[in-house]
PDB file of C-alpha atoms in Angstrom:
ATOM      1  CA  UNK P   1       7.242 -34.244 -11.624  1.00  0.00           C
ATOM      2  CA  UNK P   2       4.513 -32.614  -9.574  1.00  0.00           C
ATOM      3  CA  UNK P   3       5.364 -29.597  -7.461  1.00  0.00           C
ATOM      4  CA  UNK P   4       5.826 -30.374  -3.762  1.00  0.00           C
ATOM      5  CA  UNK P   5       3.278 -28.807  -1.444  1.00  0.00           C
ATOM      6  CA  UNK P   6       4.962 -25.725   0.072  1.00  0.00           C
ATOM      7  CA  UNK P   7       2.627 -25.927   3.043  1.00  0.00           C
ATOM      8  CA  UNK P   8       3.648 -29.462   3.965  1.00  0.00           C
ATOM      9  CA  UNK P   9       7.314 -30.055   3.258  1.00  0.00           C
ATOM     10  CA  UNK P  10      10.495 -28.319   4.376  1.00  0.00           C
ATOM     11  CA  UNK P  11      13.817 -29.704   3.133  1.00  0.00           C
ATOM     12  CA  UNK P  12      15.618 -27.689   5.786  1.00  0.00           C
ATOM     13  CA  UNK P  13      14.228 -29.508   8.808  1.00  0.00           C
ATOM     14  CA  UNK P  14      16.836 -31.399  10.782  1.00  0.00           C
ATOM     15  CA  UNK P  15      16.170 -35.058  11.488  1.00  0.00           C
ATOM     16  CA  UNK P  16      14.712 -36.019  14.850  1.00  0.00           C
ATOM     17  CA  UNK P  17      12.741 -33.978  17.350  1.00  0.00           C
ATOM     18  CA  UNK P  18       9.823 -31.719  16.756  1.00  0.00           C
ATOM     19  CA  UNK P  19      10.989 -28.126  16.677  1.00  0.00           C
ATOM     20  CA  UNK P  20      14.174 -28.280  18.695  1.00  0.00           C
ATOM     21  CA  UNK P  21      16.073 -26.167  16.186  1.00  0.00           C
ATOM     22  CA  UNK P  22      14.151 -23.020  17.102  1.00  0.00           C
ATOM     23  CA  UNK P  23      16.333 -20.418  18.702  1.00  0.00           C
ATOM     24  CA  UNK P  24      14.218 -19.261  21.642  1.00  0.00           C
ATOM     25  CA  UNK P  25      14.872 -15.544  21.827  1.00  0.00           C
ATOM     26  CA  UNK P  26      12.434 -12.778  22.435  1.00  0.00           C
ATOM     27  CA  UNK P  27      11.975  -9.752  20.198  1.00  0.00           C
ATOM     28  CA  UNK P  28      10.865  -6.332  21.311  1.00  0.00           C
ATOM     29  CA  UNK P  29       7.235  -7.433  21.439  1.00  0.00           C
ATOM     30  CA  UNK P  30       8.103 -10.403  23.700  1.00  0.00           C
ATOM     31  CA  UNK P  31       7.181 -12.902  20.959  1.00  0.00           C
ATOM     32  CA  UNK P  32       9.584 -15.819  20.544  1.00  0.00           C
ATOM     33  CA  UNK P  33      11.665 -15.333  17.407  1.00  0.00           C
ATOM     34  CA  UNK P  34      14.432 -17.012  15.379  1.00  0.00           C
ATOM     35  CA  UNK P  35      17.569 -15.049  14.580  1.00  0.00           C
ATOM     36  CA  UNK P  36      17.880 -15.759  10.865  1.00  0.00           C
ATOM     37  CA  UNK P  37      20.720 -14.936   8.530  1.00  0.00           C
ATOM     38  CA  UNK P  38      19.823 -15.073   4.806  1.00  0.00           C
ATOM     39  CA  UNK P  39      22.101 -15.103   1.760  1.00  0.00           C
ATOM     40  CA  UNK P  40      25.408 -16.596   2.898  1.00  0.00           C
ATOM     41  CA  UNK P  41      28.191 -18.153   0.806  1.00  0.00           C
ATOM     42  CA  UNK P  42      30.484 -21.003   1.804  1.00  0.00           C
ATOM     43  CA  UNK P  43      33.683 -22.204   0.167  1.00  0.00           C
ATOM     44  CA  UNK P  44      31.471 -24.159  -2.228  1.00  0.00           C
ATOM     45  CA  UNK P  45      31.162 -20.748  -3.950  1.00  0.00           C
ATOM     46  CA  UNK P  46      34.246 -19.949  -6.037  1.00  0.00           C
ATOM     47  CA  UNK P  47      34.715 -16.549  -4.371  1.00  0.00           C
ATOM     48  CA  UNK P  48      34.061 -17.426  -0.718  1.00  0.00           C
ATOM     49  CA  UNK P  49      36.389 -18.410   2.102  1.00  0.00           C
ATOM     50  CA  UNK P  50      33.788 -19.551   4.733  1.00  0.00           C
ATOM     51  CA  UNK P  51      33.896 -23.234   5.558  1.00  0.00           C
ATOM     52  CA  UNK P  52      30.739 -25.096   6.555  1.00  0.00           C
ATOM     53  CA  UNK P  53      32.306 -25.870   9.922  1.00  0.00           C
ATOM     54  CA  UNK P  54      33.114 -22.184  10.604  1.00  0.00           C
ATOM     55  CA  UNK P  55      29.585 -21.188   9.707  1.00  0.00           C
ATOM     56  CA  UNK P  56      28.134 -23.769  12.072  1.00  0.00           C
ATOM     57  CA  UNK P  57      30.437 -22.576  14.869  1.00  0.00           C
ATOM     58  CA  UNK P  58      29.439 -18.969  14.206  1.00  0.00           C
ATOM     59  CA  UNK P  59      25.767 -19.864  14.514  1.00  0.00           C
ATOM     60  CA  UNK P  60      26.349 -21.565  17.844  1.00  0.00           C
ATOM     61  CA  UNK P  61      28.434 -18.687  19.187  1.00  0.00           C
ATOM     62  CA  UNK P  62      26.047 -15.910  18.127  1.00  0.00           C
ATOM     63  CA  UNK P  63      22.633 -17.400  18.821  1.00  0.00           C
ATOM     64  CA  UNK P  64      21.692 -17.876  15.206  1.00  0.00           C
ATOM     65  CA  UNK P  65      18.680 -20.181  14.903  1.00  0.00           C
ATOM     66  CA  UNK P  66      18.428 -20.344  11.114  1.00  0.00           C
ATOM     67  CA  UNK P  67      20.934 -20.061   8.239  1.00  0.00           C
ATOM     68  CA  UNK P  68      19.834 -19.702   4.599  1.00  0.00           C
ATOM     69  CA  UNK P  69      22.922 -20.871   2.690  1.00  0.00           C
ATOM     70  CA  UNK P  70      22.965 -19.677  -0.936  1.00  0.00           C
ATOM     71  CA  UNK P  71      26.153 -20.576  -2.789  1.00  0.00           C
ATOM     72  CA  UNK P  72      26.708 -19.477  -6.385  1.00  0.00           C
ATOM     73  CA  UNK P  73      25.183 -22.118  -8.705  1.00  0.00           C
ATOM     74  CA  UNK P  74      25.582 -24.832  -6.092  1.00  0.00           C
ATOM     75  CA  UNK P  75      23.602 -26.483  -3.286  1.00  0.00           C
ATOM     76  CA  UNK P  76      26.247 -28.827  -1.910  1.00  0.00           C
ATOM     77  CA  UNK P  77      27.558 -26.161   0.474  1.00  0.00           C
ATOM     78  CA  UNK P  78      24.118 -25.790   2.050  1.00  0.00           C
ATOM     79  CA  UNK P  79      23.808 -29.575   2.356  1.00  0.00           C
ATOM     80  CA  UNK P  80      27.211 -29.735   4.026  1.00  0.00           C
ATOM     81  CA  UNK P  81      26.287 -26.986   6.525  1.00  0.00           C
ATOM     82  CA  UNK P  82      23.080 -28.857   7.355  1.00  0.00           C
ATOM     83  CA  UNK P  83      25.156 -31.917   8.255  1.00  0.00           C
ATOM     84  CA  UNK P  84      27.396 -30.085  10.741  1.00  0.00           C
ATOM     85  CA  UNK P  85      25.199 -27.255  12.129  1.00  0.00           C
ATOM     86  CA  UNK P  86      23.011 -27.444  15.227  1.00  0.00           C
ATOM     87  CA  UNK P  87      20.622 -24.791  13.898  1.00  0.00           C
ATOM     88  CA  UNK P  88      18.012 -24.797  11.173  1.00  0.00           C
ATOM     89  CA  UNK P  89      19.568 -24.729   7.702  1.00  0.00           C
ATOM     90  CA  UNK P  90      17.628 -23.767   4.587  1.00  0.00           C
ATOM     91  CA  UNK P  91      19.016 -25.244   1.393  1.00  0.00           C
ATOM     92  CA  UNK P  92      19.387 -22.485  -1.135  1.00  0.00           C
ATOM     93  CA  UNK P  93      21.238 -21.455  -4.280  1.00  0.00           C
ATOM     94  CA  UNK P  94      22.117 -18.091  -5.840  1.00  0.00           C
ATOM     95  CA  UNK P  95      21.540 -18.974  -9.476  1.00  0.00           C
ATOM     96  CA  UNK P  96      23.248 -17.053 -12.270  1.00  0.00           C
ATOM     97  CA  UNK P  97      20.540 -16.526 -14.841  1.00  0.00           C
ATOM     98  CA  UNK P  98      20.918 -14.813 -18.252  1.00  0.00           C
ATOM     99  CA  UNK P  99      19.260 -11.732 -16.730  1.00  0.00           C
ATOM    100  CA  UNK P 100      21.003 -11.566 -13.346  1.00  0.00           C
ATOM    101  CA  UNK P 101      21.029 -13.460 -10.056  1.00  0.00           C
ATOM    102  CA  UNK P 102      18.030 -15.123  -8.358  1.00  0.00           C
ATOM    103  CA  UNK P 103      17.998 -16.966  -5.057  1.00  0.00           C
ATOM    104  CA  UNK P 104      16.045 -20.166  -4.605  1.00  0.00           C
ATOM    105  CA  UNK P 105      15.298 -21.374  -1.068  1.00  0.00           C
ATOM    106  CA  UNK P 106      13.955 -24.705   0.154  1.00  0.00           C
ATOM    107  CA  UNK P 107      15.458 -26.497  -2.820  1.00  0.00           C
ATOM    108  CA  UNK P 108      15.561 -30.233  -3.381  1.00  0.00           C
ATOM    109  CA  UNK P 109      17.735 -30.247  -6.530  1.00  0.00           C
ATOM    110  CA  UNK P 110      20.553 -28.220  -8.056  1.00  0.00           C
ATOM    111  CA  UNK P 111      19.450 -25.639 -10.650  1.00  0.00           C
ATOM    112  CA  UNK P 112      21.878 -25.050 -13.543  1.00  0.00           C
ATOM    113  CA  UNK P 113      22.996 -21.494 -14.399  1.00  0.00           C
ATOM    114  CA  UNK P 114      22.397 -19.862 -17.758  1.00  0.00           C
ATOM    115  CA  UNK P 115      18.623 -20.089 -17.969  1.00  0.00           C
ATOM    116  CA  UNK P 116      16.405 -17.054 -18.214  1.00  0.00           C
ATOM    117  CA  UNK P 117      15.278 -15.502 -14.960  1.00  0.00           C
ATOM    118  CA  UNK P 118      11.684 -16.522 -15.541  1.00  0.00           C
ATOM    119  CA  UNK P 119      12.540 -20.144 -16.378  1.00  0.00           C
ATOM    120  CA  UNK P 120      14.812 -20.289 -13.326  1.00  0.00           C
ATOM    121  CA  UNK P 121      12.071 -18.918 -11.085  1.00  0.00           C
ATOM    122  CA  UNK P 122       9.585 -21.428 -12.517  1.00  0.00           C
ATOM    123  CA  UNK P 123      12.040 -24.254 -11.747  1.00  0.00           C
ATOM    124  CA  UNK P 124      12.421 -23.033  -8.164  1.00  0.00           C
ATOM    125  CA  UNK P 125       8.626 -23.001  -7.833  1.00  0.00           C
ATOM    126  CA  UNK P 126       8.436 -26.494  -9.366  1.00  0.00           C
ATOM    127  CA  UNK P 127      10.513 -27.754  -6.519  1.00  0.00           C
ATOM    128  CA  UNK P 128       8.175 -26.111  -4.024  1.00  0.00           C
ATOM    129  CA  UNK P 129      10.800 -23.474  -3.227  1.00  0.00           C
ATOM    130  CA  UNK P 130      10.753 -19.756  -2.762  1.00  0.00           C
ATOM    131  CA  UNK P 131      12.077 -17.139  -5.260  1.00  0.00           C
ATOM    132  CA  UNK P 132      14.096 -14.321  -3.627  1.00  0.00           C
ATOM    133  CA  UNK P 133      15.404 -11.263  -5.436  1.00  0.00           C
ATOM    134  CA  UNK P 134      18.891 -10.319  -4.130  1.00  0.00           C
ATOM    135  CA  UNK P 135      20.741  -7.039  -4.830  1.00  0.00           C
ATOM    136  CA  UNK P 136      18.372  -6.217  -7.707  1.00  0.00           C
ATOM    137  CA  UNK P 137      20.041  -2.849  -8.274  1.00  0.00           C
ATOM    138  CA  UNK P 138      23.618  -4.137  -8.443  1.00  0.00           C
ATOM    139  CA  UNK P 139      25.318  -3.000 -11.656  1.00  0.00           C
ATOM    140  CA  UNK P 140      28.618  -4.930 -11.456  1.00  0.00           C
ATOM    141  CA  UNK P 141      29.272  -8.180 -13.283  1.00  0.00           C
ATOM    142  CA  UNK P 142      25.654  -8.395 -14.407  1.00  0.00           C
ATOM    143  CA  UNK P 143      24.394  -9.719 -11.082  1.00  0.00           C
ATOM    144  CA  UNK P 144      21.404  -7.361 -10.622  1.00  0.00           C
ATOM    145  CA  UNK P 145      18.009  -8.314 -12.015  1.00  0.00           C
ATOM    146  CA  UNK P 146      16.678  -4.772 -12.243  1.00  0.00           C
ATOM    147  CA  UNK P 147      15.284  -4.881 -15.813  1.00  0.00           C
ATOM    148  CA  UNK P 148      13.737  -8.339 -15.598  1.00  0.00           C
ATOM    149  CA  UNK P 149      12.283  -7.955 -12.120  1.00  0.00           C
ATOM    150  CA  UNK P 150       9.273  -5.871 -13.116  1.00  0.00           C
ATOM    151  CA  UNK P 151       8.329  -8.474 -15.743  1.00  0.00           C
ATOM    152  CA  UNK P 152       8.209 -11.382 -13.267  1.00  0.00           C
ATOM    153  CA  UNK P 153       6.668  -9.900 -10.085  1.00  0.00           C
ATOM    154  CA  UNK P 154       4.202 -12.810 -10.131  1.00  0.00           C
ATOM    155  CA  UNK P 155       7.116 -15.223  -9.434  1.00  0.00           C
ATOM    156  CA  UNK P 156       8.962 -13.271  -6.767  1.00  0.00           C
ATOM    157  CA  UNK P 157       8.337 -14.253  -3.136  1.00  0.00           C
ATOM    158  CA  UNK P 158      10.584 -11.706  -1.353  1.00  0.00           C
ATOM    159  CA  UNK P 159      12.965  -8.843  -2.066  1.00  0.00           C
ATOM    160  CA  UNK P 160      16.363  -8.138  -0.492  1.00  0.00           C
ATOM    161  CA  UNK P 161      16.060  -4.512   0.685  1.00  0.00           C
ATOM    162  CA  UNK P 162      19.434  -4.353   2.404  1.00  0.00           C
ATOM    163  CA  UNK P 163      22.578  -6.070   1.103  1.00  0.00           C
ATOM    164  CA  UNK P 164      25.382  -5.756   3.636  1.00  0.00           C
ATOM    165  CA  UNK P 165      27.974  -5.726   0.872  1.00  0.00           C
ATOM    166  CA  UNK P 166      26.764  -2.420  -0.580  1.00  0.00           C
ATOM    167  CA  UNK P 167      28.969   0.593  -0.202  1.00  0.00           C
ATOM    168  CA  UNK P 168      26.017   3.001  -0.403  1.00  0.00           C
ATOM    169  CA  UNK P 169      22.386   2.698   0.603  1.00  0.00           C
ATOM    170  CA  UNK P 170      20.933   4.052  -2.640  1.00  0.00           C
ATOM    171  CA  UNK P 171      20.526   0.576  -4.262  1.00  0.00           C
ATOM    172  CA  UNK P 172      18.842  -0.700  -1.125  1.00  0.00           C
ATOM    173  CA  UNK P 173      16.392   2.233  -1.047  1.00  0.00           C
ATOM    174  CA  UNK P 174      15.402   1.502  -4.630  1.00  0.00           C
ATOM    175  CA  UNK P 175      14.914  -2.192  -3.875  1.00  0.00           C
ATOM    176  CA  UNK P 176      12.812  -1.313  -0.846  1.00  0.00           C
ATOM    177  CA  UNK P 177      10.659   0.945  -2.960  1.00  0.00           C
ATOM    178  CA  UNK P 178      10.174  -1.859  -5.484  1.00  0.00           C
ATOM    179  CA  UNK P 179       9.098  -4.309  -2.731  1.00  0.00           C
ATOM    180  CA  UNK P 180       6.654  -1.837  -1.177  1.00  0.00           C
ATOM    181  CA  UNK P 181       5.237  -0.874  -4.558  1.00  0.00           C
ATOM    182  CA  UNK P 182       4.402  -4.490  -5.343  1.00  0.00           C
ATOM    183  CA  UNK P 183       3.443  -5.532  -1.795  1.00  0.00           C
ATOM    184  CA  UNK P 184       6.264  -8.122  -1.554  1.00  0.00           C
ATOM    185  CA  UNK P 185       7.841  -9.344   1.721  1.00  0.00           C
ATOM    186  CA  UNK P 186      11.235  -7.809   2.463  1.00  0.00           C
ATOM    187  CA  UNK P 187      14.396  -9.287   3.921  1.00  0.00           C
ATOM    188  CA  UNK P 188      17.937  -8.156   4.690  1.00  0.00           C
ATOM    189  CA  UNK P 189      20.846 -10.122   3.182  1.00  0.00           C
ATOM    190  CA  UNK P 190      24.262 -10.811   4.608  1.00  0.00           C
ATOM    191  CA  UNK P 191      25.867 -11.868   1.282  1.00  0.00           C
ATOM    192  CA  UNK P 192      28.860 -12.896   3.357  1.00  0.00           C
ATOM    193  CA  UNK P 193      31.902 -14.284   1.517  1.00  0.00           C
ATOM    194  CA  UNK P 194      34.500 -13.917   4.315  1.00  0.00           C
ATOM    195  CA  UNK P 195      34.293 -15.151   7.944  1.00  0.00           C
ATOM    196  CA  UNK P 196      34.536 -11.572   9.219  1.00  0.00           C
ATOM    197  CA  UNK P 197      31.391 -10.517   7.375  1.00  0.00           C
ATOM    198  CA  UNK P 198      28.721 -12.988   8.447  1.00  0.00           C
ATOM    199  CA  UNK P 199      26.959 -11.241  11.228  1.00  0.00           C
ATOM    200  CA  UNK P 200      25.856  -7.584  10.920  1.00  0.00           C
ATOM    201  CA  UNK P 201      22.691  -8.205   8.899  1.00  0.00           C
ATOM    202  CA  UNK P 202      19.899 -10.541  10.072  1.00  0.00           C
ATOM    203  CA  UNK P 203      16.168 -10.795  10.818  1.00  0.00           C
ATOM    204  CA  UNK P 204      14.201 -11.994  13.833  1.00  0.00           C
ATOM    205  CA  UNK P 205      11.416 -14.254  12.543  1.00  0.00           C
ATOM    206  CA  UNK P 206       8.470 -15.813  14.312  1.00  0.00           C
ATOM    207  CA  UNK P 207       8.825 -19.600  14.268  1.00  0.00           C
ATOM    208  CA  UNK P 208       8.017 -21.297  10.994  1.00  0.00           C
ATOM    209  CA  UNK P 209       7.993 -24.851   9.638  1.00  0.00           C
ATOM    210  CA  UNK P 210       7.428 -24.638   5.863  1.00  0.00           C
ATOM    211  CA  UNK P 211       8.237 -22.331   2.919  1.00  0.00           C
ATOM    212  CA  UNK P 212       4.862 -20.654   3.100  1.00  0.00           C
ATOM    213  CA  UNK P 213       5.331 -20.275   6.863  1.00  0.00           C
ATOM    214  CA  UNK P 214       8.701 -18.687   6.211  1.00  0.00           C
ATOM    215  CA  UNK P 215       7.124 -16.053   3.943  1.00  0.00           C
ATOM    216  CA  UNK P 216       4.427 -15.243   6.498  1.00  0.00           C
ATOM    217  CA  UNK P 217       7.126 -14.941   9.155  1.00  0.00           C
ATOM    218  CA  UNK P 218       9.066 -12.565   6.908  1.00  0.00           C
ATOM    219  CA  UNK P 219       6.031 -10.302   6.749  1.00  0.00           C
ATOM    220  CA  UNK P 220       6.075 -10.073  10.555  1.00  0.00           C
ATOM    221  CA  UNK P 221       9.860 -10.093  11.016  1.00  0.00           C
ATOM    222  CA  UNK P 222      12.003  -7.489  12.687  1.00  0.00           C
ATOM    223  CA  UNK P 223      14.715  -6.605  10.167  1.00  0.00           C
ATOM    224  CA  UNK P 224      18.141  -5.803  11.617  1.00  0.00           C
ATOM    225  CA  UNK P 225      20.128  -4.153   8.792  1.00  0.00           C
ATOM    226  CA  UNK P 226      23.874  -3.804   8.954  1.00  0.00           C
ATOM    227  CA  UNK P 227      26.807  -3.234   6.655  1.00  0.00           C
ATOM    228  CA  UNK P 228      30.094  -5.111   6.564  1.00  0.00           C
ATOM    229  CA  UNK P 229      33.476  -3.495   7.136  1.00  0.00           C
ATOM    230  CA  UNK P 230      34.883  -2.021   3.944  1.00  0.00           C
ATOM    231  CA  UNK P 231      37.629  -4.653   3.800  1.00  0.00           C
ATOM    232  CA  UNK P 232      35.178  -7.522   3.616  1.00  0.00           C
ATOM    233  CA  UNK P 233      33.612  -5.909   0.602  1.00  0.00           C
ATOM    234  CA  UNK P 234      36.754  -4.895  -1.274  1.00  0.00           C
ATOM    235  CA  UNK P 235      38.588  -8.237  -1.023  1.00  0.00           C
ATOM    236  CA  UNK P 236      35.865 -10.354  -2.762  1.00  0.00           C
ATOM    237  CA  UNK P 237      35.274  -7.555  -5.291  1.00  0.00           C
ATOM    238  CA  UNK P 238      39.018  -7.390  -6.082  1.00  0.00           C
ATOM    239  CA  UNK P 239      39.162 -11.165  -6.540  1.00  0.00           C
ATOM    240  CA  UNK P 240      36.125 -11.132  -8.850  1.00  0.00           C
ATOM    241  CA  UNK P 241      37.484  -8.194 -10.871  1.00  0.00           C
ATOM    242  CA  UNK P 242      40.889  -9.818 -11.244  1.00  0.00           C
ATOM    243  CA  UNK P 243      39.350 -12.988 -12.549  1.00  0.00           C
ATOM    244  CA  UNK P 244      36.740 -11.183 -14.717  1.00  0.00           C
ATOM    245  CA  UNK P 245      39.124  -8.670 -16.284  1.00  0.00           C
ATOM    246  CA  UNK P 246      42.464 -10.520 -16.366  1.00  0.00           C
ATOM    247  CA  UNK P 247      41.612 -14.198 -16.028  1.00  0.00           C
ATOM    248  CA  UNK P 248      43.568 -14.489 -12.793  1.00  0.00           C
ATOM    249  CA  UNK P 249      42.752 -17.442 -10.532  1.00  0.00           C
ATOM    250  CA  UNK P 250      41.388 -17.038  -7.015  1.00  0.00           C
ATOM    251  CA  UNK P 251      43.847 -17.900  -4.182  1.00  0.00           C
ATOM    252  CA  UNK P 252      43.973 -21.631  -3.451  1.00  0.00           C
ATOM    253  CA  UNK P 253      42.076 -21.339  -0.145  1.00  0.00           C
ATOM    254  CA  UNK P 254      39.142 -19.426  -1.679  1.00  0.00           C
ATOM    255  CA  UNK P 255      36.290 -21.542  -3.066  1.00  0.00           C
ATOM    256  CA  UNK P 256      38.201 -24.686  -2.273  1.00  0.00           C
ATOM    257  CA  UNK P 257      35.047 -26.866  -2.486  1.00  0.00           C
ATOM    258  CA  UNK P 258      33.474 -25.091  -5.459  1.00  0.00           C
ATOM    259  CA  UNK P 259      32.390 -27.034  -8.546  1.00  0.00           C
ATOM    260  CA  UNK P 260      35.087 -25.276 -10.545  1.00  0.00           C
ATOM    261  CA  UNK P 261      37.852 -26.199  -8.101  1.00  0.00           C
ATOM    262  CA  UNK P 262      36.698 -29.837  -7.958  1.00  0.00           C
ATOM    263  CA  UNK P 263      36.642 -30.026 -11.759  1.00  0.00           C
ATOM    264  CA  UNK P 264      40.178 -28.605 -11.930  1.00  0.00           C
ATOM    265  CA  UNK P 265      41.361 -31.117  -9.334  1.00  0.00           C
ATOM    266  CA  UNK P 266      39.785 -34.007 -11.227  1.00  0.00           C
ATOM    267  CA  UNK P 267      41.382 -32.783 -14.479  1.00  0.00           C
ATOM    268  CA  UNK P 268      44.765 -32.591 -12.809  1.00  0.00           C
ATOM    269  CA  UNK P 269      44.465 -36.167 -11.583  1.00  0.00           C
ATOM    270  CA  UNK P 270      43.472 -37.421 -15.034  1.00  0.00           C
ATOM    271  CA  UNK P 271      46.365 -35.484 -16.638  1.00  0.00           C
ATOM    272  CA  UNK P 272      48.840 -37.024 -14.256  1.00  0.00           C
TER     273      UNK P 272
END
């Protein structure tokens, strides 16, 4: 299949209207901007407790004009948010590669986990999407892509230079240095997994219509870094550690729509 033209197609555009999704706010320079939250998880991720409906309500209440929804190895959460939200929704996925995590934005199709980082990035590009590098310096659970990143700079479109889940700023400073060294656009990531942790970290972007336009807007964006309360970091980390180390399940309300939960539910029905 031929790669879609990144200049001409945006799978995140809502139906109807011309550019009615744009949140008309003004940045410090007086230029109209879109309050954009990147790297958010819904309950389609196995470790998240944010429903699509809650995320849509949050966007309305806090003047968010664009949400980039990036569930773990899943795009259905982003598609669900797009159905219920009044704002612009970018369909994304945080893909678990053999080398660490990569984010694909403006996706048309689900990308399976377990491929190499380079092959995953090439698949994102094949779909006309953007390759984002989240929490590249993260050391826990193999989610950072630190070693592989320098070998695939040609495939990276933007680097996450603040992750609001981090307890210290040292990993973010190293990611920022990597982005500046290679001349890559920078963004700040929410990485929210709980309703209380959606908002502190966002960017104000000039209006855009396409993936390429999004990258150009990132280069001119005003980044608003912020860090979540400690509790919003420790709860998801505890849940992941309990599952990773001891095989304990997540609570029933967490990740209720995730692929794993749906598979378990189907298996239970068949068994009965």
